[in-house]
Short mmCIF file of C-alpha atoms in Angstrom, two decimals:
data_model
loop_
_atom_site.label_atom_id
_atom_site.label_comp_id
_atom_site.label_asym_id
_atom_site.label_seq_id
_atom_site.Cartn_x
_atom_site.Cartn_y
_atom_site.Cartn_z
CA MET A 480 21.43 -12.57 2.18
CA ARG A 481 24.86 -11.45 3.43
CA ARG A 482 26.18 -7.93 3.00
CA LEU A 483 28.64 -5.54 4.59
CA PHE A 484 27.90 -1.97 5.66
CA THR A 485 30.42 0.62 6.81
CA SER A 486 29.99 3.92 8.68
CA GLU A 487 32.49 6.48 9.90
CA SER A 488 32.67 9.10 12.64
CA VAL A 489 35.14 11.89 13.36
CA THR A 490 36.26 13.47 16.62
CA GLU A 491 35.42 16.95 17.83
CA GLY A 492 38.92 18.01 16.77
CA HIS A 493 38.40 17.13 13.12
CA PRO A 494 38.53 20.41 11.13
CA ASP A 495 34.98 20.07 9.81
CA LYS A 496 33.67 19.41 13.31
CA VAL A 497 35.56 22.40 14.71
CA ALA A 498 33.73 24.49 12.10
CA ASP A 499 30.38 22.91 12.99
CA GLN A 500 30.89 23.56 16.70
CA ILE A 501 31.79 27.20 16.12
CA SER A 502 28.70 27.74 14.00
CA ASP A 503 26.46 26.08 16.57
CA ALA A 504 28.10 27.96 19.45
CA ILE A 505 27.04 31.16 17.70
CA VAL A 506 23.46 29.88 17.50
CA ASP A 507 23.61 29.10 21.23
CA ALA A 508 25.05 32.51 22.08
CA VAL A 509 22.18 34.21 20.26
CA TYR A 510 19.57 31.97 21.92
CA GLU A 511 20.97 32.67 25.37
CA GLN A 512 19.80 36.28 24.91
CA ASP A 513 17.20 36.23 22.13
CA THR A 514 15.02 33.21 21.49
CA ALA A 515 13.52 34.93 18.45
CA GLY A 516 16.93 35.39 16.82
CA ARG A 517 17.58 34.14 13.31
CA VAL A 518 20.94 32.58 12.54
CA ALA A 519 22.46 31.02 9.44
CA CYS A 520 26.24 31.04 9.67
CA GLU A 521 29.09 29.03 8.23
CA THR A 522 32.65 28.72 9.45
CA LEU A 523 35.92 27.98 7.66
CA VAL A 524 38.95 26.93 9.67
CA THR A 525 42.45 26.58 8.26
CA SER A 526 46.04 27.65 8.89
CA GLU A 527 48.23 30.25 7.25
CA LEU A 528 51.60 28.64 6.61
CA THR A 529 54.99 30.29 6.28
CA GLU A 530 58.40 28.71 5.88
CA ASP A 531 58.90 28.29 9.62
CA SER A 532 55.50 28.67 11.28
CA ALA A 533 51.74 28.22 11.03
CA ARG A 534 48.93 30.35 12.38
CA GLY A 535 45.25 29.52 12.56
CA VAL A 536 42.68 31.35 10.46
CA VAL A 537 38.93 31.30 11.15
CA ILE A 538 36.35 32.91 8.88
CA VAL A 539 32.73 33.20 10.01
CA ALA A 540 30.14 34.34 7.46
CA GLY A 541 26.39 34.37 7.20
CA GLU A 542 23.17 36.07 8.17
CA ILE A 543 22.20 36.90 11.75
CA THR A 544 19.20 38.96 12.82
CA THR A 545 18.99 39.38 16.58
CA THR A 546 18.83 41.77 19.50
CA ALA A 547 21.58 39.77 21.21
CA LYS A 548 25.00 41.29 21.72
CA ILE A 549 27.54 38.57 21.05
CA ASP A 550 31.33 38.53 20.73
CA ILE A 551 31.99 36.18 17.83
CA PRO A 552 35.82 36.15 18.16
CA GLU A 553 35.52 35.20 21.84
CA ILE A 554 33.00 32.47 20.98
CA VAL A 555 35.41 31.12 18.36
CA ARG A 556 38.34 31.06 20.79
CA GLU A 557 36.31 29.36 23.50
CA VAL A 558 35.23 26.54 21.15
CA ILE A 559 38.80 26.00 19.98
CA ARG A 560 40.02 25.96 23.59
CA ASN A 561 37.37 23.45 24.66
CA VAL A 562 38.15 21.15 21.76
CA GLY A 563 41.78 21.06 22.86
CA TYR A 564 43.74 23.19 20.40
CA THR A 565 45.70 25.15 22.99
CA ASP A 566 49.29 24.59 21.86
CA ARG A 567 50.71 27.01 19.32
CA ALA A 568 53.11 24.31 18.20
CA ASP A 569 50.13 22.54 16.58
CA GLY A 570 49.82 25.44 14.13
CA PHE A 571 46.26 26.15 15.24
CA SER A 572 45.43 27.35 18.74
CA HIS A 573 42.78 29.39 20.52
CA ASP A 574 45.16 32.21 21.42
CA ASN A 575 46.97 32.51 18.11
CA CYS A 576 44.43 32.56 15.31
CA GLU A 577 43.20 35.32 13.07
CA ILE A 578 39.41 35.63 13.10
CA LYS A 579 37.47 37.33 10.34
CA THR A 580 33.70 37.85 10.37
CA TYR A 581 31.37 38.61 7.47
CA ILE A 582 27.91 38.87 9.00
CA ARG A 583 24.80 40.58 7.62
CA LYS A 584 21.09 40.47 8.48
CA GLN A 585 18.70 37.86 7.15
CA SER A 586 17.21 38.65 3.76
CA PRO A 587 13.88 40.47 4.22
CA ASP A 588 12.38 38.21 1.56
CA ILE A 589 13.23 35.11 3.58
CA SER A 590 12.17 36.82 6.81
CA LEU A 591 8.76 37.54 5.31
CA GLY A 592 8.28 33.87 4.52
CA VAL A 593 9.16 32.58 7.99
CA THR A 594 7.28 35.12 10.10
CA ALA A 595 4.06 33.70 11.48
CA THR A 596 0.88 35.59 10.66
CA THR A 597 -1.43 33.29 12.62
CA ASP A 598 -0.95 30.59 15.23
CA HIS A 599 1.60 28.02 14.07
CA GLU A 600 1.47 29.27 10.48
CA GLN A 601 5.12 30.25 10.35
CA GLY A 602 6.42 29.26 6.94
CA ALA A 603 9.38 27.03 6.20
CA GLY A 604 12.67 28.90 5.87
CA ASP A 605 13.45 27.18 2.58
CA GLN A 606 12.22 24.54 0.23
CA GLY A 607 13.65 21.06 0.48
CA MET A 608 13.17 17.51 1.67
CA MET A 609 14.27 16.12 5.00
CA PHE A 610 14.63 12.51 6.13
CA GLY A 611 14.42 10.69 9.43
CA TYR A 612 15.36 7.07 10.03
CA ALA A 613 15.11 4.46 12.76
CA THR A 614 15.84 0.75 13.08
CA ASP A 615 15.40 -1.72 15.91
CA GLU A 616 18.90 -3.20 15.49
CA THR A 617 20.24 -1.26 18.51
CA GLU A 618 18.79 0.01 21.78
CA GLU A 619 19.07 3.57 20.46
CA LEU A 620 17.06 2.55 17.38
CA MET A 621 20.06 3.56 15.27
CA PRO A 622 22.18 1.60 12.76
CA LEU A 623 24.88 -0.40 14.54
CA PRO A 624 27.84 0.78 12.38
CA ILE A 625 27.35 4.48 13.16
CA VAL A 626 26.66 3.75 16.86
CA LEU A 627 30.00 1.94 17.15
CA ALA A 628 31.88 4.53 15.08
CA HIS A 629 30.62 7.36 17.31
CA ALA A 630 31.50 5.36 20.42
CA LEU A 631 35.08 4.98 19.16
CA THR A 632 35.57 8.69 18.46
CA ARG A 633 33.98 9.65 21.77
CA ARG A 634 36.36 7.26 23.50
CA LEU A 635 39.32 8.78 21.65
CA ALA A 636 38.37 12.16 23.10
CA GLU A 637 37.84 10.74 26.58
CA VAL A 638 41.23 9.04 26.87
CA ARG A 639 42.90 12.14 25.47
CA LYS A 640 41.23 14.50 27.92
CA ASP A 641 41.58 12.34 31.04
CA GLY A 642 45.25 11.61 30.31
CA THR A 643 44.85 7.85 29.83
CA VAL A 644 46.61 8.23 26.48
CA SER A 645 48.47 11.47 26.95
CA PHE A 646 50.09 11.68 23.51
CA LEU A 647 46.81 11.94 21.59
CA ARG A 648 45.78 15.19 19.94
CA PRO A 649 42.24 16.37 19.08
CA ASP A 650 41.89 15.24 15.45
CA GLY A 651 40.81 11.70 14.62
CA LYS A 652 38.51 9.35 12.73
CA ALA A 653 36.96 5.92 13.16
CA GLN A 654 35.29 3.53 10.75
CA VAL A 655 33.40 0.30 11.44
CA THR A 656 32.23 -2.39 9.01
CA VAL A 657 29.41 -4.70 10.12
CA GLU A 658 28.24 -7.89 8.47
CA TYR A 659 24.46 -8.21 8.02
CA VAL A 660 22.64 -11.47 7.36
CA ASP A 661 19.05 -11.01 6.18
CA ARG A 662 19.21 -7.36 7.30
CA VAL A 663 20.24 -8.31 10.87
CA PRO A 664 23.71 -7.26 12.14
CA LYS A 665 25.77 -10.31 13.06
CA ARG A 666 29.39 -9.29 13.63
CA VAL A 667 32.02 -6.60 13.21
CA VAL A 668 34.19 -7.32 10.18
CA ASN A 669 36.81 -4.61 10.63
CA VAL A 670 37.64 -1.53 12.67
CA LEU A 671 39.74 1.44 11.58
CA VAL A 672 40.92 4.21 13.90
CA SER A 673 43.20 7.07 12.91
CA SER A 674 44.31 9.51 15.59
CA HIS A 675 46.37 12.68 15.64
CA HIS A 676 49.30 12.27 18.03
CA SER A 677 52.20 14.14 19.58
CA PRO A 678 55.36 14.57 17.48
CA GLU A 679 57.32 13.05 20.35
CA ILE A 680 55.94 9.62 19.45
CA LYS A 681 58.38 7.88 17.10
CA ASP A 682 57.31 4.24 17.41
CA MET A 683 53.88 3.70 15.81
CA LYS A 684 53.46 0.46 17.75
CA VAL A 685 52.99 2.60 20.86
CA VAL A 686 50.02 4.32 19.19
CA GLU A 687 48.59 1.06 17.89
CA GLU A 688 48.81 -0.72 21.24
CA ALA A 689 47.36 2.20 23.22
CA ILE A 690 44.40 2.75 20.90
CA THR A 691 43.71 -0.97 20.67
CA GLU A 692 43.75 -1.42 24.44
CA HIS A 693 42.12 1.80 25.62
CA VAL A 694 39.75 2.57 22.75
CA ILE A 695 38.82 -0.31 20.44
CA LEU A 696 38.62 -3.13 22.99
CA LYS A 697 36.73 -0.85 25.39
CA VAL A 698 34.09 -0.05 22.76
CA ILE A 699 33.54 -3.00 20.44
CA PRO A 700 31.57 -5.73 22.27
CA GLY A 701 33.36 -9.08 22.38
CA ASN A 702 30.27 -10.92 21.18
CA LEU A 703 30.42 -8.98 17.92
CA MET A 704 33.94 -10.17 17.12
CA ASP A 705 35.13 -13.63 16.13
CA LYS A 706 38.10 -15.35 14.51
CA GLU A 707 37.11 -13.92 11.14
CA THR A 708 37.15 -10.32 12.36
CA GLU A 709 40.04 -8.67 10.54
CA PRO A 710 43.05 -7.24 12.42
CA PHE A 711 42.36 -3.73 13.65
CA LEU A 712 43.72 -0.90 11.53
CA VAL A 713 45.27 1.87 13.64
CA ASN A 714 46.80 4.84 11.82
CA PRO A 715 47.28 2.67 8.72
CA THR A 716 49.30 5.31 6.87
CA GLY A 717 51.75 5.55 9.77
CA ARG A 718 52.39 8.91 11.42
CA PHE A 719 49.54 11.37 12.06
CA GLU A 720 51.64 14.13 13.56
CA LEU A 721 50.11 17.00 11.57
CA GLY A 722 46.41 17.22 12.26
CA GLY A 723 43.47 19.54 12.69
CA PRO A 724 43.18 22.77 10.69
CA ARG A 725 46.99 22.87 10.47
CA ALA A 726 46.83 19.92 8.08
CA ASP A 727 43.41 20.27 6.47
CA SER A 728 40.81 22.99 6.20
CA GLY A 729 37.37 22.50 7.72
CA VAL A 730 33.97 23.88 6.72
CA THR A 731 30.55 23.84 8.38
CA GLY A 732 28.21 21.19 7.04
CA ARG A 733 30.70 18.89 5.37
CA LYS A 734 30.00 15.86 7.60
CA ILE A 735 26.25 15.45 7.11
CA ILE A 736 26.40 11.65 6.90
CA VAL A 737 28.44 11.45 10.10
CA ASP A 738 25.84 13.76 11.65
CA SER A 739 22.92 11.54 10.70
CA TYR A 740 22.84 7.76 10.14
CA GLY A 741 26.25 6.88 8.74
CA GLY A 742 24.91 6.32 5.24
CA LYS A 743 21.87 4.26 6.20
CA GLY A 744 18.60 5.66 4.93
CA SER A 745 18.49 8.82 2.84
CA HIS A 746 19.66 12.40 3.33
CA GLY A 747 18.07 15.56 1.99
CA GLY A 748 21.43 17.28 1.58
CA GLY A 749 21.09 20.17 4.02
CA CYS A 750 23.34 20.39 7.05
CA PHE A 751 22.16 21.19 10.58
CA SER A 752 24.91 23.21 12.24
CA GLY A 753 24.86 27.00 12.22
CA LYS A 754 21.11 27.17 11.65
CA ASP A 755 18.38 28.22 14.02
CA PRO A 756 15.31 25.94 13.99
CA THR A 757 13.23 28.11 11.66
CA LYS A 758 15.46 26.43 9.07
CA VAL A 759 13.67 23.17 8.32
CA ASP A 760 16.98 21.58 7.36
CA ARG A 761 17.45 21.36 11.11
CA SER A 762 14.04 21.30 12.79
CA SER A 763 12.21 19.13 10.27
CA THR A 764 15.06 16.61 10.11
CA TYR A 765 14.89 16.34 13.88
CA MET A 766 11.13 15.86 13.63
CA ALA A 767 11.45 13.25 10.90
CA ARG A 768 13.77 11.27 13.21
CA HIS A 769 11.26 11.74 16.03
CA VAL A 770 8.43 10.36 13.89
CA ALA A 771 10.46 7.44 12.53
CA LYS A 772 11.77 6.54 15.97
CA ASN A 773 8.30 6.53 17.52
CA ILE A 774 7.00 4.33 14.70
CA VAL A 775 9.71 1.75 15.41
CA ALA A 776 9.41 2.14 19.18
CA ALA A 777 5.67 1.49 18.86
CA GLY A 778 6.34 -1.75 17.00
CA LEU A 779 4.63 -0.60 13.81
CA ALA A 780 7.80 -1.52 11.90
CA LYS A 781 11.30 -2.83 12.50
CA GLU A 782 12.82 -0.19 10.22
CA CYS A 783 11.38 3.12 9.08
CA GLU A 784 12.29 6.14 6.99
CA VAL A 785 10.22 9.32 6.95
CA GLN A 786 10.51 12.06 4.35
CA ILE A 787 9.00 15.51 4.86
CA ALA A 788 9.13 18.16 2.10
CA TYR A 789 8.37 21.88 2.27
CA ALA A 790 7.94 24.94 0.09
CA ILE A 791 9.57 28.15 1.29
CA GLY A 792 7.16 30.37 3.17
CA LYS A 793 4.50 27.65 3.50
CA ALA A 794 3.74 26.09 6.87
CA ARG A 795 2.28 22.76 5.85
CA PRO A 796 4.46 20.14 4.17
CA VAL A 797 3.93 19.56 0.48
CA SER A 798 4.48 15.83 1.07
CA VAL A 799 5.02 13.25 3.80
CA MET A 800 6.31 9.75 3.01
CA VAL A 801 6.72 6.68 5.23
CA ASP A 802 8.81 3.71 4.07
CA THR A 803 9.10 0.62 6.28
CA PHE A 804 11.21 -1.43 3.85
CA GLY A 805 8.74 -4.29 4.02
CA THR A 806 8.97 -4.56 7.83
CA GLY A 807 5.66 -2.87 8.69
CA ARG A 808 3.04 -4.68 10.74
CA ILE A 809 0.35 -2.59 9.06
CA SER A 810 0.37 -0.97 5.63
CA GLU A 811 2.47 2.12 4.92
CA ASN A 812 -0.71 3.94 3.88
CA ASP A 813 -2.19 3.26 7.30
CA ILE A 814 1.00 4.35 9.05
CA SER A 815 1.07 7.56 6.98
CA ARG A 816 -2.54 8.27 7.90
CA ILE A 817 -1.81 7.74 11.60
CA VAL A 818 1.28 9.97 11.38
CA SER A 819 -0.80 12.79 9.89
CA GLU A 820 -3.25 12.50 12.79
CA VAL A 821 -0.67 12.32 15.57
CA PHE A 822 2.10 14.70 14.47
CA ASP A 823 1.77 18.37 13.52
CA LEU A 824 4.55 18.96 11.00
CA ARG A 825 4.25 22.73 10.66
CA PRO A 826 7.62 24.33 11.51
CA ALA A 827 6.32 26.47 14.38
CA HIS A 828 4.70 23.46 16.03
CA ILE A 829 7.85 21.38 15.56
CA ILE A 830 9.88 24.10 17.26
CA GLU A 831 7.39 24.25 20.13
CA HIS A 832 6.94 20.49 20.53
CA LEU A 833 10.67 19.71 20.50
CA GLN A 834 11.55 22.85 22.53
CA LEU A 835 14.09 23.96 19.97
CA ARG A 836 14.43 27.63 20.95
CA ARG A 837 17.14 26.84 23.50
CA PRO A 838 20.95 27.07 23.54
CA ILE A 839 21.46 23.32 23.10
CA TYR A 840 23.22 23.08 19.77
CA THR A 841 26.98 23.14 20.34
CA LYS A 842 26.91 19.66 21.83
CA THR A 843 24.97 18.33 18.84
CA ALA A 844 27.80 19.32 16.50
CA ALA A 845 30.05 16.35 17.31
CA TYR A 846 29.32 12.62 17.66
CA GLY A 847 26.00 12.72 15.85
CA HIS A 848 22.66 14.44 16.21
CA PHE A 849 20.70 11.21 16.68
CA GLY A 850 20.61 8.25 19.04
CA ARG A 851 21.75 10.22 22.09
CA GLU A 852 19.06 9.17 24.54
CA ASP A 853 21.26 9.90 27.56
CA ASP A 854 20.82 13.67 27.09
CA PRO A 855 17.34 15.13 27.79
CA ASP A 856 18.07 18.12 25.56
CA PHE A 857 17.84 15.80 22.54
CA THR A 858 14.04 15.95 22.69
CA TRP A 859 13.66 14.43 19.22
CA GLU A 860 14.91 11.17 20.73
CA LEU A 861 11.89 10.86 23.05
CA ARG A 862 9.50 7.95 22.50
CA ASP A 863 6.58 9.97 23.83
CA HIS A 864 4.14 9.05 21.04
CA ALA A 865 4.84 5.32 20.86
CA ASP A 866 1.86 4.29 23.01
CA GLU A 867 -0.50 6.52 21.05
CA LEU A 868 0.74 5.15 17.72
CA ARG A 869 0.42 1.58 18.93
CA LYS A 870 -3.13 2.23 20.14
CA MET A 871 -4.20 3.85 16.88
CA ALA A 872 -2.69 0.96 14.91
CA LYS A 873 -4.63 -1.45 17.15
CA LEU A 874 -1.55 -3.53 17.85
#
């Protein structure tokens, strides 16, 4: 059976990703001083336009309960500076934006539900279902389309920052379509890259040639392209002079598919950024990935999806589901039983096992939360239970 699957990624300068990074930088700032802090904050970034100028606007709202003393406006400006919005001419810059904050403490009703009364009996911060996914089609045990899309947007940022392509600006997107035959990726069908650029660039062929040479051909493996691979699409609408929050508003949590598996598998609907790990939207999704990845790494299945569901204030999941899409070497019932014996899925244990009470979250907010094995802070990517799972499955 032949089918096509497409995934997209966006750069750290995309408005939604700027918002995600600000929200996660606030989580990190709290955790640097108070590892018991509770954070749930959202960010909106946009620009206020007049007839002859534009000025950035950032609104941060949410619930924070902490002993930490943090300067939210300074955190906001530092994120914007690091992303690369430093030129007032772009209509959004770190030193020329209005910052408004609307912060209150966590609801005492929610606090009651997530405060542990006995060892590891801390309740879930909300109801909901969370999904984790893994597949053996790449070394990272991630779907190939999202791996390539993230690699393209990362490369866009690299060549911008190191000056290889000096006219690029922070905003950008990439999209990759892969052909699958019998569920196995065979080749790249098409590649789309759109990048924000300097207004000095008048000839779009300059943009197309630079991105093709320094980004696409550096990322997409030659063995995945053939004569039937379609011509690359670079800035297909033409100019991309207006970008970032100057051109489009951004909001925390609006890129949840980019953050996860690029559309492969399922998604529970909750975002990750701006939330401390007592929120199971974040911690349990990380754990579901950890479980699914270890199942595939152990060879119990070639593809695996794990769903975990919680009730607010209750520590133990109300349900755990394992789906191997017919690729399991043992039955899904047996895998589910083994999972229940190996993994403790109570929120407090997840937080402890994955070491989530650390200021590690800003870097998760761009280029995906999963598949990043090169960074030891992404503890949910460890394959530390694969041998145990394989032994218990008697493989």
